[in-house]
Short mmCIF file of C-alpha atoms and ligand atoms in Angstrom, two decimals:
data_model
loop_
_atom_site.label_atom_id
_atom_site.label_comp_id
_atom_site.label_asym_id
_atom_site.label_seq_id
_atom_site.Cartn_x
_atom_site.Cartn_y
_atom_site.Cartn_z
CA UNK A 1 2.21 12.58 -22.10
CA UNK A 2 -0.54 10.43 -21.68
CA UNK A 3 -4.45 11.40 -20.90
CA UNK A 4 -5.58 10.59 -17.44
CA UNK A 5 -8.64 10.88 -14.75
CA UNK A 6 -7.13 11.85 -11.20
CA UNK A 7 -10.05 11.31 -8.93
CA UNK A 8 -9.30 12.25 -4.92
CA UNK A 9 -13.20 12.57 -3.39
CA UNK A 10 -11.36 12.25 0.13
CA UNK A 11 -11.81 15.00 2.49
CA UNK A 12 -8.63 14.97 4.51
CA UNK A 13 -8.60 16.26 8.04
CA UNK A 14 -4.99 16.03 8.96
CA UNK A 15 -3.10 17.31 12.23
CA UNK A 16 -2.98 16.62 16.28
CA UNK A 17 -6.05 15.37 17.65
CA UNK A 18 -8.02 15.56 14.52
CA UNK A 19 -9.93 12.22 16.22
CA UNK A 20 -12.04 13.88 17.55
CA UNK A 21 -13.70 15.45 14.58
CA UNK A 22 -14.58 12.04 13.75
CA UNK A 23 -18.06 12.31 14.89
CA UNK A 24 -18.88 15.19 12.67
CA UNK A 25 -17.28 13.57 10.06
CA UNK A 26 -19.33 10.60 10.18
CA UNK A 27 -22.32 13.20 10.26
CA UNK A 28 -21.81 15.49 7.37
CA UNK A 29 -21.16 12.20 5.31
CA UNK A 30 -24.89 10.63 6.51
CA UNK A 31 -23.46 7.49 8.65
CA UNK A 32 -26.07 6.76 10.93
CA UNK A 33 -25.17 3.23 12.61
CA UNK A 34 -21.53 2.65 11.90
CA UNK A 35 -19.38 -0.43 11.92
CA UNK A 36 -15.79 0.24 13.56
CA UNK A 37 -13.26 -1.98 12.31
CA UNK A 38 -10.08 -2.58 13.91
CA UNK A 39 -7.29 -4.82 13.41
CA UNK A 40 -5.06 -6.94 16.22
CA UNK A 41 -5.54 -4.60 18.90
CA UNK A 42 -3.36 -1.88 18.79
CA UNK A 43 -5.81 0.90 18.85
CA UNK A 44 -6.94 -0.86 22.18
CA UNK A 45 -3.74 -0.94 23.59
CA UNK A 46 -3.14 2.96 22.85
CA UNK A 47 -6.48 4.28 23.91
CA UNK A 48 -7.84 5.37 20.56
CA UNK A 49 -10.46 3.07 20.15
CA UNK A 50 -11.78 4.13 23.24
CA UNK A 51 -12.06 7.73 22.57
CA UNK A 52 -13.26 7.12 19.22
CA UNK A 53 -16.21 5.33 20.67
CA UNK A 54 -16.82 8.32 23.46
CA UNK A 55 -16.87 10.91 20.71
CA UNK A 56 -19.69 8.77 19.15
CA UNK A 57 -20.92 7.93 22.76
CA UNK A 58 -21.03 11.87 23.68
CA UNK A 59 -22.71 12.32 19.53
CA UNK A 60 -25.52 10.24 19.91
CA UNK A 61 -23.99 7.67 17.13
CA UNK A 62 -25.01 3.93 16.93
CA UNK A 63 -21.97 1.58 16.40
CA UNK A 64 -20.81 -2.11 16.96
CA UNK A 65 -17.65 -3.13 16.71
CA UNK A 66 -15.53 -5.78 15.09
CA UNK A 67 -11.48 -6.31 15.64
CA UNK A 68 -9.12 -8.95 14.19
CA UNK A 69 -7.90 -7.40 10.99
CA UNK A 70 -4.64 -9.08 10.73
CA UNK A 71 -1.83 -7.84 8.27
CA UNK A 72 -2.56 -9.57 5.26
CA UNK A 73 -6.36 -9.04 5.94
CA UNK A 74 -8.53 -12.72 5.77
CA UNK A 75 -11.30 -13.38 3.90
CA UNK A 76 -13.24 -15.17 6.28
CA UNK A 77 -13.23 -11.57 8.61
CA UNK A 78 -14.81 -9.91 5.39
CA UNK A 79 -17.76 -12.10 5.33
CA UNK A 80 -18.43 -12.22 9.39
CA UNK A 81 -18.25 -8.45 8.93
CA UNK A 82 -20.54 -8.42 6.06
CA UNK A 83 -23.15 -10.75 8.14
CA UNK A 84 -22.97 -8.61 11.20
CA UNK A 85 -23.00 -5.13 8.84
CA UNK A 86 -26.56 -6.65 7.45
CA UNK A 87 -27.34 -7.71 10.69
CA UNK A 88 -26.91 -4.24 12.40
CA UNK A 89 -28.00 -2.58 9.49
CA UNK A 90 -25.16 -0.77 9.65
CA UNK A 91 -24.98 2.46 7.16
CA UNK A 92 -21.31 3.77 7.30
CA UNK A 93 -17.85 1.90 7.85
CA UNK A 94 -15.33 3.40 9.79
CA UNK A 95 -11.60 1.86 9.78
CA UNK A 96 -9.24 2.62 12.75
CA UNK A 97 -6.01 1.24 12.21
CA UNK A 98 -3.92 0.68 8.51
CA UNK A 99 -4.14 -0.71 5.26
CA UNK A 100 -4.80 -4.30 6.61
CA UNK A 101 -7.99 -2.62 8.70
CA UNK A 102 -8.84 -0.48 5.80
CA UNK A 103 -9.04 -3.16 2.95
CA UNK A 104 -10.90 -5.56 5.08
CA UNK A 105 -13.48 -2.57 5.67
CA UNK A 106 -13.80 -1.79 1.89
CA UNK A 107 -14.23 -5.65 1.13
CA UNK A 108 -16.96 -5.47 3.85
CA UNK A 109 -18.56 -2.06 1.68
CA UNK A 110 -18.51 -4.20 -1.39
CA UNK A 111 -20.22 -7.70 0.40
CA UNK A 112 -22.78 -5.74 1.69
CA UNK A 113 -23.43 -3.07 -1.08
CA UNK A 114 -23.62 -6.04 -3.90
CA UNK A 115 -24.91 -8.88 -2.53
CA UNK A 116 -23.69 -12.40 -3.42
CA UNK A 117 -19.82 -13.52 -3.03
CA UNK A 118 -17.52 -10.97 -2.29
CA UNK A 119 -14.27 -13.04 -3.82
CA UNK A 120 -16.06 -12.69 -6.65
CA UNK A 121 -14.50 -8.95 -7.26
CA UNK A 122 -10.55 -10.27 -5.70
CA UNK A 123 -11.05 -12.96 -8.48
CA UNK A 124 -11.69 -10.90 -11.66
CA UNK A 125 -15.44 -12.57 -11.69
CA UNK A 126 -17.52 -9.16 -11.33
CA UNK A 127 -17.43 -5.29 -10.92
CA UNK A 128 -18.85 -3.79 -7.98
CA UNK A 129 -21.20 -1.15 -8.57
CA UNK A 130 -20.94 0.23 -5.80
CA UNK A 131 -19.43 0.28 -1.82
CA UNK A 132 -20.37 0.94 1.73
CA UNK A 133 -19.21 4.41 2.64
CA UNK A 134 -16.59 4.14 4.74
CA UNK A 135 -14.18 6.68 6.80
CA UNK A 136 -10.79 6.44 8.46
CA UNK A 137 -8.69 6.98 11.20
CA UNK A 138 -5.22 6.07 9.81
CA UNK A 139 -2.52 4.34 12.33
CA UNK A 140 0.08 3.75 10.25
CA UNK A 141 1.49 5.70 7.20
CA UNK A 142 2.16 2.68 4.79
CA UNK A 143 -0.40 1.78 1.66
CA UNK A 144 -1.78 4.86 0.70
CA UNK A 145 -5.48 3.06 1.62
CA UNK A 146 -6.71 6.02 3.45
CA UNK A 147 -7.28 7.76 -0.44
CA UNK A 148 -6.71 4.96 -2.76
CA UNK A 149 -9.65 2.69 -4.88
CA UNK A 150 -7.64 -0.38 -3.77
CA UNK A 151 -7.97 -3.08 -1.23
CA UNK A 152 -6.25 -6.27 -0.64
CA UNK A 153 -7.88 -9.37 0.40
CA UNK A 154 -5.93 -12.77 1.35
CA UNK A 155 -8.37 -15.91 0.60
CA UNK A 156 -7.12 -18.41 3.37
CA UNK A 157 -8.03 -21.45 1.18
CA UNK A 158 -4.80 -21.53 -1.41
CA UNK A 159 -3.42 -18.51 0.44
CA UNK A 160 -4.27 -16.24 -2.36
CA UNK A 161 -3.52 -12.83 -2.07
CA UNK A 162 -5.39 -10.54 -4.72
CA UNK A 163 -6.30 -6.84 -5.06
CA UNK A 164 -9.42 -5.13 -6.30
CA UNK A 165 -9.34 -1.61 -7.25
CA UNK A 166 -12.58 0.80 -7.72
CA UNK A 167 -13.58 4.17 -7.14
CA UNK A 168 -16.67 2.96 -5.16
CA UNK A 169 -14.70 2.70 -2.46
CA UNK A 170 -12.21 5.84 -1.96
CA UNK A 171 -13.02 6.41 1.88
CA UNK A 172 -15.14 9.80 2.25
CA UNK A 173 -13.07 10.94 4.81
CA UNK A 174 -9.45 10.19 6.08
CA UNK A 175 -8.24 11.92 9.63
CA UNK A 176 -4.42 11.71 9.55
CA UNK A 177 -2.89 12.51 13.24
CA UNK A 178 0.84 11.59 12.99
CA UNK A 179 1.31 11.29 16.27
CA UNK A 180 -0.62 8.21 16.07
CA UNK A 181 2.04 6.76 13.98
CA UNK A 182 4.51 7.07 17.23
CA UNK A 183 3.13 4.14 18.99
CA UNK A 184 4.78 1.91 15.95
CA UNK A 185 7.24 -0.69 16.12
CA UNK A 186 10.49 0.90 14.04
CA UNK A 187 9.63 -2.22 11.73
CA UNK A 188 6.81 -1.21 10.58
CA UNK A 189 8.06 2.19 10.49
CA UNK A 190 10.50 1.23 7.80
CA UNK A 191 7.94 -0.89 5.87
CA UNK A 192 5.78 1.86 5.67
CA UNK A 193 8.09 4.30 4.30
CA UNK A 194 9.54 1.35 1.79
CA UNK A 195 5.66 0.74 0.14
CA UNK A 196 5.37 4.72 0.39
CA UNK A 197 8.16 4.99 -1.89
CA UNK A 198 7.03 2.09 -3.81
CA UNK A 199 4.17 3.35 -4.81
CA UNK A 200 5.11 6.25 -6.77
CA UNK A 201 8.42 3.81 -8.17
CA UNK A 202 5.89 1.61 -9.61
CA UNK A 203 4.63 4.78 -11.72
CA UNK A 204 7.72 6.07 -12.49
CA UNK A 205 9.84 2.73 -13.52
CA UNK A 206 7.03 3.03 -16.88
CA UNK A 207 7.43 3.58 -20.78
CA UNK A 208 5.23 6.21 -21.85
CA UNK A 209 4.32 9.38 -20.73
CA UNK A 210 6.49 11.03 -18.39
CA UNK A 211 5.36 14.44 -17.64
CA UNK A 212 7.83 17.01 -16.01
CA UNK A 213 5.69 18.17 -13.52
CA UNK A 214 4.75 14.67 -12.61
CA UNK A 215 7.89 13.36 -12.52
CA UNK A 216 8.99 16.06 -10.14
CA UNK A 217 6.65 15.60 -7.92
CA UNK A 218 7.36 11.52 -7.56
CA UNK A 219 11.37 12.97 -7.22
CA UNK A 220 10.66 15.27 -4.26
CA UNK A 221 8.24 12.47 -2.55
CA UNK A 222 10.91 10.25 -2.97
CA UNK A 223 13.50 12.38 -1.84
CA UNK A 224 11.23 13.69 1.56
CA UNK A 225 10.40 9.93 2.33
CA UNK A 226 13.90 8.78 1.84
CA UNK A 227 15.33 11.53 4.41
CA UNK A 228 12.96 11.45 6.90
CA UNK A 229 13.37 7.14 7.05
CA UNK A 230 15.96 8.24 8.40
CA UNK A 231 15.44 10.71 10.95
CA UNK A 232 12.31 7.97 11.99
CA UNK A 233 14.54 5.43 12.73
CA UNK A 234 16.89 7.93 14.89
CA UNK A 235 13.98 9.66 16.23
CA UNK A 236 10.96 8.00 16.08
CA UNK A 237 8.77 10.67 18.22
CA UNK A 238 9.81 13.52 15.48
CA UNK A 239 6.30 14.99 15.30
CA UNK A 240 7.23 16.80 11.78
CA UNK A 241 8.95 13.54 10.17
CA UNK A 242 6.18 11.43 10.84
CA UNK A 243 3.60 14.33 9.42
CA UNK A 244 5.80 14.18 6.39
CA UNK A 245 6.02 10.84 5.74
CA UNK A 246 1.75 10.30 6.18
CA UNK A 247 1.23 12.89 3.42
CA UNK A 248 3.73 11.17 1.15
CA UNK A 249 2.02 7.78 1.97
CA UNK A 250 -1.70 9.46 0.99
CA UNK A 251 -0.37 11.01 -2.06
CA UNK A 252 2.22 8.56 -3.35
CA UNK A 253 -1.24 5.90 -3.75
CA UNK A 254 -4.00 8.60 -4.30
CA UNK A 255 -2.76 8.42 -8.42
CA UNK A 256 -1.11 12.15 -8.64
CA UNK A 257 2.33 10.67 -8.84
CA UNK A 258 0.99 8.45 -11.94
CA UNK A 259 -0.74 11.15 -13.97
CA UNK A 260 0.28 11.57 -17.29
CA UNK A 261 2.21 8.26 -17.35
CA UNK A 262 1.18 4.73 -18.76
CA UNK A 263 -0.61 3.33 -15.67
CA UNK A 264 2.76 2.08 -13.73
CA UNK A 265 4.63 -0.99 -13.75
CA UNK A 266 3.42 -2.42 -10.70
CA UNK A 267 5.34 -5.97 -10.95
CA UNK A 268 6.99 -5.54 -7.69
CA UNK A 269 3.70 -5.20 -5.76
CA UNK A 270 2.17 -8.18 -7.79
CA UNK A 271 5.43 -10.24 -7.21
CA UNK A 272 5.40 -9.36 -3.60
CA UNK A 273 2.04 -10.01 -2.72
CA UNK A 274 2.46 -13.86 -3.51
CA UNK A 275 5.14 -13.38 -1.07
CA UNK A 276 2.83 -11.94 1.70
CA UNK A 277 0.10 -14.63 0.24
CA UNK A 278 1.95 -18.08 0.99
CA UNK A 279 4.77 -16.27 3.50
CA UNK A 280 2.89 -13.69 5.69
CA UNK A 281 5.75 -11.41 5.67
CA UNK A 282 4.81 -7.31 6.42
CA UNK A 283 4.15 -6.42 3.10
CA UNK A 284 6.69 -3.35 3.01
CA UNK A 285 9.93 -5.51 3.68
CA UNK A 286 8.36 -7.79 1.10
CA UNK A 287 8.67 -5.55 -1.42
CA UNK A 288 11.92 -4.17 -0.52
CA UNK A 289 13.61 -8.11 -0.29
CA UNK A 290 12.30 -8.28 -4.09
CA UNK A 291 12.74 -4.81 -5.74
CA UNK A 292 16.62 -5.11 -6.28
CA UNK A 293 16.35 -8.80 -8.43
CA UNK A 294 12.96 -6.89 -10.44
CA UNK A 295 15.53 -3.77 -11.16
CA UNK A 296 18.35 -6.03 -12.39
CA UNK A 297 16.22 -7.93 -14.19
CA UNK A 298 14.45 -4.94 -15.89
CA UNK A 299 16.86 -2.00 -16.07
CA UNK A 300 18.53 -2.33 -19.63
CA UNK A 301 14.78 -1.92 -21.05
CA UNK A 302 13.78 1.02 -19.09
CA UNK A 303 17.27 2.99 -18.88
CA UNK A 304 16.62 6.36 -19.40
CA UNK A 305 14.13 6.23 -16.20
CA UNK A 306 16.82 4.36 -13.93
CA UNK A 307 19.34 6.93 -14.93
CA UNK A 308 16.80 9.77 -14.30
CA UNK A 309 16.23 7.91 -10.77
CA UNK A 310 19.57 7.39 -10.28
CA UNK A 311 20.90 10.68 -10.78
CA UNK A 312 17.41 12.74 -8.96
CA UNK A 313 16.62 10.71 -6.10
CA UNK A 314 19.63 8.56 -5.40
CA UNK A 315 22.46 11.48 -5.82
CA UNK A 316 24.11 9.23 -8.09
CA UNK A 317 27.09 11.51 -10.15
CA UNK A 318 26.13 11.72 -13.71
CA UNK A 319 29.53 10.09 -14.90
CA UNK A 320 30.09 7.20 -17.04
CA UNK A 321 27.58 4.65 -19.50
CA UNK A 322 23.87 5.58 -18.96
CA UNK A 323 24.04 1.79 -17.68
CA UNK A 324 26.77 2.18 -14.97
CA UNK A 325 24.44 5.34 -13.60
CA UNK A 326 21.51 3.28 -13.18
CA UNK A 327 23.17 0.16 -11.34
CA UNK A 328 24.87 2.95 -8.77
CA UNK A 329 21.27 3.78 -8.41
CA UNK A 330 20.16 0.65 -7.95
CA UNK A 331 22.72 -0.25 -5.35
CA UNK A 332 21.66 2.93 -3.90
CA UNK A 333 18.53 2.29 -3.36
CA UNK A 334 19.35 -1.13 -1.85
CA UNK A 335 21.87 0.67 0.75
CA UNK A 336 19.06 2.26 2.27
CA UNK A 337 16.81 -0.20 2.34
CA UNK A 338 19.73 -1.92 4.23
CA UNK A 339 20.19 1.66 6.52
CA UNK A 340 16.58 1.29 8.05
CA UNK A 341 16.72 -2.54 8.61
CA UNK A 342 15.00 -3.65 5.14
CA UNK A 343 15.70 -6.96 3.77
CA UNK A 344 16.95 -6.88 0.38
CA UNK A 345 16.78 -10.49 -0.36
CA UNK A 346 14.29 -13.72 0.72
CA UNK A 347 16.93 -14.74 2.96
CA UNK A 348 17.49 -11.32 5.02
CA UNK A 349 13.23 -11.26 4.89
CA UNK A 350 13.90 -15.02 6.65
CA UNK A 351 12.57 -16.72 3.95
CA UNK A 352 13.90 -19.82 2.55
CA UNK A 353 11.85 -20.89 -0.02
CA UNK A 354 12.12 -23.64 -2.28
CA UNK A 355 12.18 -24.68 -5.92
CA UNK A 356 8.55 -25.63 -5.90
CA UNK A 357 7.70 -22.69 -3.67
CA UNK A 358 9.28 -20.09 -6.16
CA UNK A 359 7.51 -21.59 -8.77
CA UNK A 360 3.99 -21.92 -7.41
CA UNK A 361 4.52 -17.94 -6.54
CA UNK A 362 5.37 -17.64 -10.54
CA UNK A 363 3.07 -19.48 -11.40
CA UNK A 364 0.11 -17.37 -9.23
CA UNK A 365 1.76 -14.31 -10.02
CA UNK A 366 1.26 -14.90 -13.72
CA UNK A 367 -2.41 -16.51 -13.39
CA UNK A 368 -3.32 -13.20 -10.95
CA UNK A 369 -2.08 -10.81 -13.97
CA UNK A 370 -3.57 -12.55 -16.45
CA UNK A 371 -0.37 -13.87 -18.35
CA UNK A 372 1.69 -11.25 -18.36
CA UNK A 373 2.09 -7.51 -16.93
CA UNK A 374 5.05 -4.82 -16.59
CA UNK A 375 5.51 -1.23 -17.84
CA UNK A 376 9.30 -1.50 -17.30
CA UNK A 377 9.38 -4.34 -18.92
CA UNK A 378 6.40 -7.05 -19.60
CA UNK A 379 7.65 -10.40 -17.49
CA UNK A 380 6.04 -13.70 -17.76
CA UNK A 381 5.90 -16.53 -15.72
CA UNK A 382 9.87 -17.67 -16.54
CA UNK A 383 10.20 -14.00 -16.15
CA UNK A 384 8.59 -13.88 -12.73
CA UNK A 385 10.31 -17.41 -11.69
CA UNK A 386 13.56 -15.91 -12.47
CA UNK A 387 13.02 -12.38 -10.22
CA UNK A 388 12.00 -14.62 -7.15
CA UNK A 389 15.38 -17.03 -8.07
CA UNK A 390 17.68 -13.97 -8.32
CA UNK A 391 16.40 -12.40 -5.12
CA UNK A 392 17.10 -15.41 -3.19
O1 LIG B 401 -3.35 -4.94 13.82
P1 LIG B 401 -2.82 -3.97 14.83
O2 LIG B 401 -2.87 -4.46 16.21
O3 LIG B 401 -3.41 -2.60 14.66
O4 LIG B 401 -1.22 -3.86 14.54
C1 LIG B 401 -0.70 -3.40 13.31
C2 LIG B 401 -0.03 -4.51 12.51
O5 LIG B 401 0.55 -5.45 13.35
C3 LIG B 401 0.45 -2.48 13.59
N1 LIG B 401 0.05 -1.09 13.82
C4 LIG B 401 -0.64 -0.29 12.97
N2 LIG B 401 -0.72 0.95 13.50
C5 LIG B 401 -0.08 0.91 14.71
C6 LIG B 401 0.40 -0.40 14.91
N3 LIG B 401 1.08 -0.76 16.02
C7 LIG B 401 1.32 0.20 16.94
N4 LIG B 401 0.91 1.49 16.79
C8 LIG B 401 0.21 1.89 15.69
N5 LIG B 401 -0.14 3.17 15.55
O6 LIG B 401 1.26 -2.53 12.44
C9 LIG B 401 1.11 -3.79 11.80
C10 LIG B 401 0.85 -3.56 10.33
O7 LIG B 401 -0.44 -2.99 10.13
P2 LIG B 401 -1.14 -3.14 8.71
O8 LIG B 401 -2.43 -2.43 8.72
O9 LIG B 401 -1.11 -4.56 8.29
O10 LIG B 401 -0.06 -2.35 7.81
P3 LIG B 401 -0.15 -1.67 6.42
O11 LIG B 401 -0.81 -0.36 6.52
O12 LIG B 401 1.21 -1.72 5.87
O13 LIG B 401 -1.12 -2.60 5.54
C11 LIG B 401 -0.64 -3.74 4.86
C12 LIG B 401 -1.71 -4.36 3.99
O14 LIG B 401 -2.19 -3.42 2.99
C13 LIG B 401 -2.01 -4.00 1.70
C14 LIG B 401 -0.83 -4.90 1.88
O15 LIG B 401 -0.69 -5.85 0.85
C15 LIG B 401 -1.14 -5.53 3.22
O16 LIG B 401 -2.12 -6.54 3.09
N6 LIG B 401 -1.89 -2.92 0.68
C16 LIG B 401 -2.97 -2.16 0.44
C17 LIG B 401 -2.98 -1.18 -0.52
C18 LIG B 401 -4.18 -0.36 -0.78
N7 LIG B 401 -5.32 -0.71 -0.23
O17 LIG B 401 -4.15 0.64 -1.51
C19 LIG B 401 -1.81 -0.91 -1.35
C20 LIG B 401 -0.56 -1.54 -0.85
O18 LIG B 401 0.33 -1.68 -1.94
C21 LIG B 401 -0.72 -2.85 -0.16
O19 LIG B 401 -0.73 -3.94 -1.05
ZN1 LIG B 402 2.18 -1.30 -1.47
#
């Protein structure tokens, strides 16, 4: 077991119609002129940004407003938002909609909070010191964003795709309505619940530490998000699945599901996000189209963990070589992906991607971690080439 910090400052206000607390929220954290930020225009579409902005209206709160998030969040959003934040002098950030609203909000905290370039931090240049307080009303239960010190940021020139993590900006306050969530395509359902469980693999597939009690916990998430995929893509209006699928997402990226181990693997998120970089793709079914050709490629150093997973989550019989246990697991895992419409290679994600493409994404990959990264097993560039080859 290794030491650890677990830092959660996010007060959670979860259940039907907890919108409209959002006003007090906003209050008891000190936002006085607020800066709602929205993505593509679902939260239109649905009605909630329009009682979100009566609450305020009826509380006697100051906001302006600025939509366009895409999935994949752009760069070039962050910096209008951080001109119009300083503009407004706008105190408080409020995100309504999911990770792709969320991140572009916390890279707006951090322009406006620290002054010069705000790539700066996505590029390994600087460290914040600090971040525009910022609340959320979470759409989609996918990325964990709504508690987690993370935000990813796509630069549009060289389509890079890079993540900054800091505890500056855990949002202050996260309101978590499921039946929000019912309004989603079945898509994005399913990519949700795929990075959900992602999240706690990546700190689970890991060498060191290993505590019992956290490795039950990542199980049982596992297990919850893995049967109620299914009852989502059957029943999408099931008021309880979709409640238990948002906590999982909150607390499969808020770091309890890491604590005690050695920090995570994380290689399928890095190797994924090149993907959702130079490709665009929703980055759930990008992760899912390269998790299977990362296992392969990793299992035989990290057995005793696949065979764990195999055997606790995956219901694999614990019969024959440790090795034979985790590849049933492994195929497993890739039959559900399959079961709830996941790709589980570039071509069932639609991608077709050449040699040059594969290795330009190897070659990013590798300059974005710094050389080389991996828990599981540390992968290099020929390592990383060879993961996007075999998933083609
Ligand atoms: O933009 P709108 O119109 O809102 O539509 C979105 C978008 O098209 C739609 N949507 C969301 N809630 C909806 C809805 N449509 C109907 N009804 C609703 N209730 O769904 C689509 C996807 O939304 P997006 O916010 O992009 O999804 P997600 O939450 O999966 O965020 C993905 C982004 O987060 C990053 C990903 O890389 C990607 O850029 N991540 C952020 C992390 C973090 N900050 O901790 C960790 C993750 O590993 C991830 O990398
Ligand atoms: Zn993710």
């Amino acid at each position: 077991m290794f030491d650890f910090k677990y830092y959660t400052p996010t007060k959670v206000v979860f259940g039907k119609g907890t919108e409209s607390k959002v006003a007090e929220l906003i209050k008891e954290f000190g936002g006085t002129k607020i800066l709602i930020h929205y993505g593509s225009g679902s939260v239109v579409r649905s009605g909630l940004l329009k009682r979100v902005t009566d609450t305020l209206d009826e509380a006697g709160i100051s906001y302006v407003t600025l939509g366009g998030a895409v999935p994949n969040p752009h760069l070039g959003l962050v910096y209008e938002g951080i001109e119009l934040c300083k503009k407004e002098g706008v105190d408080f950030l409020l995100a309504v909609g999911g990770g792709s609203a969320i991140d572009s909000a916390k890279a707006i905290g951090y322009g406006v909070a620290n002054g010069g370039d705000v790539w700066d931090f996505y590029d390994y240049k600087r460290q914040a010191t600090g971040c525009l307080p910022l609340g959320v009303i979470l759409t989609i239960a996918a990325t964990g964003s709504e508690m987690s010190d993370s935000s990813v940021i796509t630069k549009e020139d060289g389509l890079v795709k890079r993540g900054y993590s800091s505890d500056y900006s855990r949002p202050r306050f996260a309101i978590m309505n499921p039946e929000l969530t019912m309004t989603l395509p079945d898509y994005q359902t399913a990519c949700g619940c795929t990075d959900i469980m992602m999240h706690t693999m990546e700190r689970y597939f890991t060498q060191g530490g290993n505590m019992e009690i956290t490795d039950a916990l990542a199980e049982g998430l596992l297990r919850t998000v893995k049967k109620n995929a299914i009852i989502l893509r059957d029943d999408p209006n099931s008021y309880d699945a979709r409640a238990e699928v948002m906590w999982a997402g909150s607390l499969a990226h808020n770091g309890l599901t890491g604590c005690g181990n050695d920090g995570g693997d994380w290689m399928t998120h890095k190797l994924e996000h090149e993907l959702g970089g130079l490709y665009d793709v929703a980055h759930g079914a990008g992760l899912a189209a390269i998790w299977g050709s990362w296992a392969r490629y990793v299992y035989k150093n990290c057995l005793p963990r696949f065979k764990k997973f195999a055997i606790n989550v995956m219901d694999v019989a614990d019969e024959g070589t440790d090795e034979e246990i985790a590849l049933k697991g492994i195929e497993a895992m890739e039959a559900f992906y399959r079961s709830i419409n996941m790709p589980t290679n570039l071509r069932e994600l639609g991608i077709t991607a050449s040699g040059d493409d594969l290795a330009i994404m190897a070659h990013k990959c590798a300059v974005g971690v710094g050389g080389e990264m991996g828990s599981a097993r540390v992968l290099n560039e020929d390592d990383m080439l060879n993961i996007y080859r075999n998933s083609q």
